[in-house]
């Protein structure tokens, strides 16, 4: 069963009202690989991740995790599958009513019923992995800078040693140096866990650095996919325009010309 | 635009909202009885919803009881009788004003706070984060608030009943020169257990409405700060209206003889 993809989406469609967000989207991620999906704002990237996690239910299509259709699972099996996942949210999404270490240990304490003392040790250890000292554990998320919040978010995502990690715009809103620090931390922690990752970003620096494979999403469809060293010679005008950041090209922004 | 199309759109939106609320309510209630239970959170919410609402509810009850005593006295053409004023105050407070005004005050305080908190959690993706950490958001966020409100509202209203009757007593003895002993005696003699329990049943229902509206609107808020503001307003307005409407229905059911 070595060729079973870790994650597979088949013809997934989702619309909100009259707006089509995902349009017959198909995508596979192989075990242990890091796939990055690039695409502009509003191209359906976040919705795709949320469909896989079951936060949003697609209108059509099938989603497989380890060869099992997650849309046909009962709630118990579904929760079991969710334990394989960790996710780093765009804004961190830390719980502001809980301290930093409680945030990191949350999945262990609530999701896995681990004793608080033991979970705290693991939380401190994971914080150290992202370069934060034990004293940060006692602070609250509101007391941290944006870069530190991202790192805490990363520590929380890897706390339960997930098999699959999702990164939602991991470097957005950070300065270039902190972005690179986060990239390095992502690479290091993914390598250590041997996890499969699926990330969405529009930061090309980050995309080149942490990916094995790249795919581009446009208007709810995957329009190109390939190994990350082929991105510069994709032969696809849409991809070329995006990675070079040109306003002119086949992708038309929905703005009125002055 | 076509007039019929507008009507159709409004009706469809209304039914969609009712459907969403029904599903949400069913989900929340069914999770109350399924483990895991979050006792620590339940206790925390009971403190927030119940204990910290005490001052507001107590003050409301005290002044309402006092004003009620004065109104009966003046409005009843200076009825100079401890027995009539005290009986009407006791009945009015325990049956209607205690639960309804207490419920409305808590609705303003708690439904707003719940909607703002959950709404902010929704727009900052904290609710989605719960799902990715193998924790059911309904169970973790909604159930403790719902249960805490249903437990604490009757307790609050019981305290409001006592303080409201005391407000009437203070107004009666201080401004209207009633005999304190006779006032207390008639109150105790006329008040029946049914009067108090009917109010407490109402209070439990109001607690459910308050927490449900706060959670429902917070959970479904979208669109940043403005969306959270809208959710908060909707939570308070819908909770208040539902409290008043359900109060009428319950009064007609509980006191129909």
Short mmCIF file of C-alpha atoms in Angstrom, two decimals, chain A residues 8-257:
data_model
loop_
_atom_site.label_atom_id
_atom_site.label_comp_id
_atom_site.label_asym_id
_atom_site.label_seq_id
_atom_site.Cartn_x
_atom_site.Cartn_y
_atom_site.Cartn_z
CA UNK A 8 -6.48 12.85 -2.10
CA UNK A 9 -9.20 15.20 -3.29
CA UNK A 10 -11.35 14.06 -6.19
CA UNK A 11 -13.53 16.53 -8.08
CA UNK A 12 -14.32 18.58 -5.01
CA UNK A 13 -16.71 21.47 -5.58
CA UNK A 14 -17.98 24.08 -3.16
CA UNK A 15 -20.01 27.20 -3.70
CA UNK A 16 -21.17 29.88 -1.33
CA UNK A 17 -24.40 31.29 -2.70
CA UNK A 18 -23.71 32.00 -6.36
CA UNK A 19 -19.94 32.24 -5.89
CA UNK A 20 -18.08 29.10 -6.97
CA UNK A 21 -15.09 28.68 -4.65
CA UNK A 22 -13.87 25.19 -5.53
CA UNK A 23 -14.58 23.93 -9.03
CA UNK A 24 -14.00 20.19 -9.55
CA UNK A 25 -10.69 20.41 -7.74
CA UNK A 26 -8.49 17.31 -7.66
CA UNK A 27 -5.20 17.06 -5.80
CA UNK A 28 -3.03 14.37 -4.23
CA UNK A 29 -0.30 14.55 -1.62
CA UNK A 30 2.09 11.60 -1.30
CA UNK A 31 3.20 10.39 2.16
CA UNK A 32 6.15 12.30 3.61
CA UNK A 33 6.00 14.97 0.91
CA UNK A 34 5.56 18.65 1.29
CA UNK A 35 3.10 20.16 -1.17
CA UNK A 36 2.58 23.87 -1.39
CA UNK A 37 -0.43 25.34 -3.08
CA UNK A 38 0.08 28.88 -4.30
CA UNK A 39 -2.62 31.19 -5.50
CA UNK A 40 -3.98 34.69 -5.13
CA UNK A 41 -6.32 35.94 -2.47
CA UNK A 42 -9.80 34.51 -2.79
CA UNK A 43 -8.73 31.63 -5.03
CA UNK A 44 -10.18 29.01 -2.68
CA UNK A 45 -7.01 27.92 -0.88
CA UNK A 46 -8.32 28.21 2.68
CA UNK A 47 -11.64 26.62 1.80
CA UNK A 48 -9.76 23.62 0.37
CA UNK A 49 -7.94 23.06 3.67
CA UNK A 50 -11.14 23.47 5.66
CA UNK A 51 -12.89 20.92 3.46
CA UNK A 52 -10.20 18.34 4.22
CA UNK A 53 -10.49 19.06 7.94
CA UNK A 54 -14.27 18.74 7.80
CA UNK A 55 -14.87 22.30 8.98
CA UNK A 56 -16.59 23.02 5.67
CA UNK A 57 -18.54 20.32 3.86
CA UNK A 58 -18.06 20.32 0.08
CA UNK A 59 -21.12 20.18 -2.17
CA UNK A 60 -19.63 17.50 -4.40
CA UNK A 61 -16.61 15.22 -4.65
CA UNK A 62 -14.63 12.88 -2.44
CA UNK A 63 -11.79 13.46 0.01
CA UNK A 64 -9.53 10.60 1.09
CA UNK A 65 -7.09 10.52 3.98
CA UNK A 66 -4.95 7.37 4.00
CA UNK A 67 -7.29 5.91 1.40
CA UNK A 68 -10.45 6.41 3.47
CA UNK A 69 -13.24 8.73 2.40
CA UNK A 70 -13.56 11.23 5.22
CA UNK A 71 -16.91 12.52 3.98
CA UNK A 72 -18.52 9.12 4.56
CA UNK A 73 -17.18 8.66 8.11
CA UNK A 74 -19.25 8.68 11.28
CA UNK A 75 -18.34 11.24 13.91
CA UNK A 76 -16.22 8.81 15.95
CA UNK A 77 -14.08 7.70 13.02
CA UNK A 78 -13.89 11.28 11.86
CA UNK A 79 -12.49 12.43 15.23
CA UNK A 80 -9.99 9.59 15.08
CA UNK A 81 -8.83 10.82 11.67
CA UNK A 82 -8.58 14.41 12.89
CA UNK A 83 -6.01 13.29 15.46
CA UNK A 84 -3.58 12.76 12.58
CA UNK A 85 -3.72 16.45 11.77
CA UNK A 86 -2.00 19.52 13.08
CA UNK A 87 -2.60 22.96 11.71
CA UNK A 88 -0.86 26.31 11.86
CA UNK A 89 -3.42 29.04 11.29
CA UNK A 90 -2.78 32.26 9.42
CA UNK A 91 -3.37 34.51 12.42
CA UNK A 92 -2.09 31.94 14.89
CA UNK A 93 -5.64 31.39 16.23
CA UNK A 94 -4.25 31.00 19.74
CA UNK A 95 -6.86 30.80 22.51
CA UNK A 96 -6.52 34.14 24.25
CA UNK A 97 -8.15 32.92 27.45
CA UNK A 98 -5.38 30.36 27.98
CA UNK A 99 -1.68 30.77 28.70
CA UNK A 100 0.92 29.89 26.10
CA UNK A 101 1.75 26.47 27.50
CA UNK A 102 -1.95 25.61 27.86
CA UNK A 103 -2.37 26.55 24.22
CA UNK A 104 0.45 24.25 23.14
CA UNK A 105 -0.79 21.42 25.39
CA UNK A 106 -4.45 21.89 24.44
CA UNK A 107 -4.68 18.99 21.99
CA UNK A 108 -2.93 16.71 24.49
CA UNK A 109 -5.10 17.64 27.48
CA UNK A 110 -8.53 18.00 25.82
CA UNK A 111 -8.11 15.80 22.76
CA UNK A 112 -6.07 12.99 24.28
CA UNK A 113 -6.89 13.23 28.00
CA UNK A 114 -3.29 13.55 29.07
CA UNK A 115 -2.49 14.61 32.65
CA UNK A 116 -1.83 18.35 32.86
CA UNK A 117 1.62 17.99 34.45
CA UNK A 118 2.82 15.61 31.76
CA UNK A 119 1.29 17.73 29.00
CA UNK A 120 3.03 20.81 30.40
CA UNK A 121 6.43 19.10 30.13
CA UNK A 122 5.75 18.26 26.49
CA UNK A 123 4.53 21.81 25.84
CA UNK A 124 7.74 23.29 27.29
CA UNK A 125 9.78 20.87 25.18
CA UNK A 126 7.89 21.85 21.99
CA UNK A 127 8.29 25.53 22.83
CA UNK A 128 12.03 24.97 23.08
CA UNK A 129 11.93 23.40 19.59
CA UNK A 130 10.59 26.65 18.17
CA UNK A 131 13.14 28.68 20.08
CA UNK A 132 10.99 29.87 22.97
CA UNK A 133 12.06 29.55 26.60
CA UNK A 134 10.02 27.97 29.39
CA UNK A 135 9.24 31.42 30.81
CA UNK A 136 7.20 32.25 27.68
CA UNK A 137 4.87 29.40 28.62
CA UNK A 138 3.38 31.39 31.47
CA UNK A 139 2.55 34.42 29.29
CA UNK A 140 -0.74 35.00 27.48
CA UNK A 141 -0.98 35.22 23.66
CA UNK A 142 -1.86 38.94 23.78
CA UNK A 143 1.53 39.61 25.38
CA UNK A 144 3.46 38.13 22.43
CA UNK A 145 4.67 39.69 19.19
CA UNK A 146 3.33 38.43 15.85
CA UNK A 147 6.41 36.32 15.18
CA UNK A 148 6.25 34.74 18.63
CA UNK A 149 2.54 33.98 18.19
CA UNK A 150 3.35 32.20 14.92
CA UNK A 151 6.00 30.15 16.70
CA UNK A 152 3.60 29.24 19.50
CA UNK A 153 1.07 28.28 16.82
CA UNK A 154 3.70 26.05 15.24
CA UNK A 155 4.52 24.47 18.61
CA UNK A 156 0.80 23.78 19.12
CA UNK A 157 0.49 22.29 15.62
CA UNK A 158 3.33 19.82 16.26
CA UNK A 159 2.56 19.14 19.94
CA UNK A 160 0.68 15.90 19.37
CA UNK A 161 3.22 14.60 16.80
CA UNK A 162 0.79 14.74 13.87
CA UNK A 163 1.22 12.71 10.67
CA UNK A 164 -0.15 15.54 8.55
CA UNK A 165 0.42 19.25 9.09
CA UNK A 166 -1.38 22.09 7.34
CA UNK A 167 0.21 25.50 7.13
CA UNK A 168 -2.11 28.38 6.28
CA UNK A 169 0.01 31.32 5.11
CA UNK A 170 2.77 30.58 7.61
CA UNK A 171 4.84 33.67 6.80
CA UNK A 172 2.17 36.25 6.01
CA UNK A 173 2.51 39.43 8.05
CA UNK A 174 6.05 38.74 9.24
CA UNK A 175 9.24 40.60 8.38
CA UNK A 176 11.53 38.79 5.89
CA UNK A 177 13.96 37.63 8.57
CA UNK A 178 11.26 36.27 10.88
CA UNK A 179 9.63 34.68 7.82
CA UNK A 180 12.87 32.83 7.13
CA UNK A 181 13.13 31.77 10.79
CA UNK A 182 9.63 30.31 10.55
CA UNK A 183 10.51 28.57 7.26
CA UNK A 184 13.54 26.95 8.87
CA UNK A 185 11.51 25.87 11.90
CA UNK A 186 8.88 24.36 9.63
CA UNK A 187 11.50 22.43 7.66
CA UNK A 188 13.21 21.21 10.84
CA UNK A 189 10.06 20.11 12.62
CA UNK A 190 8.57 18.44 9.57
CA UNK A 191 11.79 16.52 8.98
CA UNK A 192 11.90 15.39 12.60
CA UNK A 193 8.29 14.17 12.58
CA UNK A 194 8.48 12.75 9.05
CA UNK A 195 5.12 14.39 8.49
CA UNK A 196 3.23 15.00 5.28
CA UNK A 197 2.47 18.66 4.81
CA UNK A 198 0.08 20.69 2.78
CA UNK A 199 0.56 24.43 2.85
CA UNK A 200 -1.07 27.37 1.20
CA UNK A 201 0.75 30.61 0.68
CA UNK A 202 1.34 33.45 -1.71
CA UNK A 203 4.85 34.06 -0.41
CA UNK A 204 7.09 32.66 -3.18
CA UNK A 205 10.26 32.76 -1.04
CA UNK A 206 8.59 30.56 1.52
CA UNK A 207 7.03 28.33 -1.16
CA UNK A 208 10.38 27.61 -2.85
CA UNK A 209 12.06 26.94 0.45
CA UNK A 210 9.74 24.50 2.20
CA UNK A 211 8.17 22.59 -0.69
CA UNK A 212 8.91 19.32 -2.48
CA UNK A 213 6.11 19.96 -4.90
CA UNK A 214 4.17 23.03 -5.91
CA UNK A 215 0.68 23.42 -7.26
CA UNK A 216 -1.16 26.51 -8.33
CA UNK A 217 -4.84 27.12 -7.70
CA UNK A 218 -6.79 29.60 -9.79
CA UNK A 219 -10.55 30.14 -9.70
CA UNK A 220 -11.08 26.99 -7.64
CA UNK A 221 -9.08 24.68 -9.94
CA UNK A 222 -5.56 23.31 -9.81
CA UNK A 223 -4.04 24.68 -13.01
CA UNK A 224 -0.47 23.41 -12.60
CA UNK A 225 1.40 20.95 -10.41
CA UNK A 226 5.00 19.86 -10.47
CA UNK A 227 8.28 19.47 -8.57
CA UNK A 228 9.44 22.71 -7.05
CA UNK A 229 12.51 23.17 -9.29
CA UNK A 230 10.24 23.14 -12.36
CA UNK A 231 8.21 26.15 -11.26
CA UNK A 232 10.38 28.59 -13.19
CA UNK A 233 9.90 26.63 -16.41
CA UNK A 234 6.30 25.61 -16.01
CA UNK A 235 5.31 26.80 -19.48
CA UNK A 236 2.12 28.05 -17.89
CA UNK A 237 1.39 31.75 -18.35
CA UNK A 238 -0.70 31.94 -15.19
CA UNK A 239 2.08 30.45 -13.05
CA UNK A 240 4.67 32.70 -14.69
CA UNK A 241 2.62 35.78 -13.99
CA UNK A 242 2.06 34.78 -10.37
CA UNK A 243 5.61 33.83 -9.41
CA UNK A 244 7.02 36.93 -11.06
CA UNK A 245 4.35 39.13 -9.50
CA UNK A 246 3.24 40.93 -12.66
CA UNK A 247 0.04 42.94 -12.80
CA UNK A 248 -0.28 42.25 -16.55
CA UNK A 249 -1.03 38.76 -17.79
CA UNK A 250 -3.80 36.21 -18.13
CA UNK A 251 -4.86 36.59 -14.46
CA UNK A 252 -7.10 39.62 -14.26
CA UNK A 253 -7.59 41.22 -10.89
CA UNK A 254 -11.17 42.27 -10.30
CA UNK A 255 -10.42 45.94 -9.92
CA UNK A 256 -11.64 48.91 -11.88
CA UNK A 257 -8.99 50.69 -13.90
#
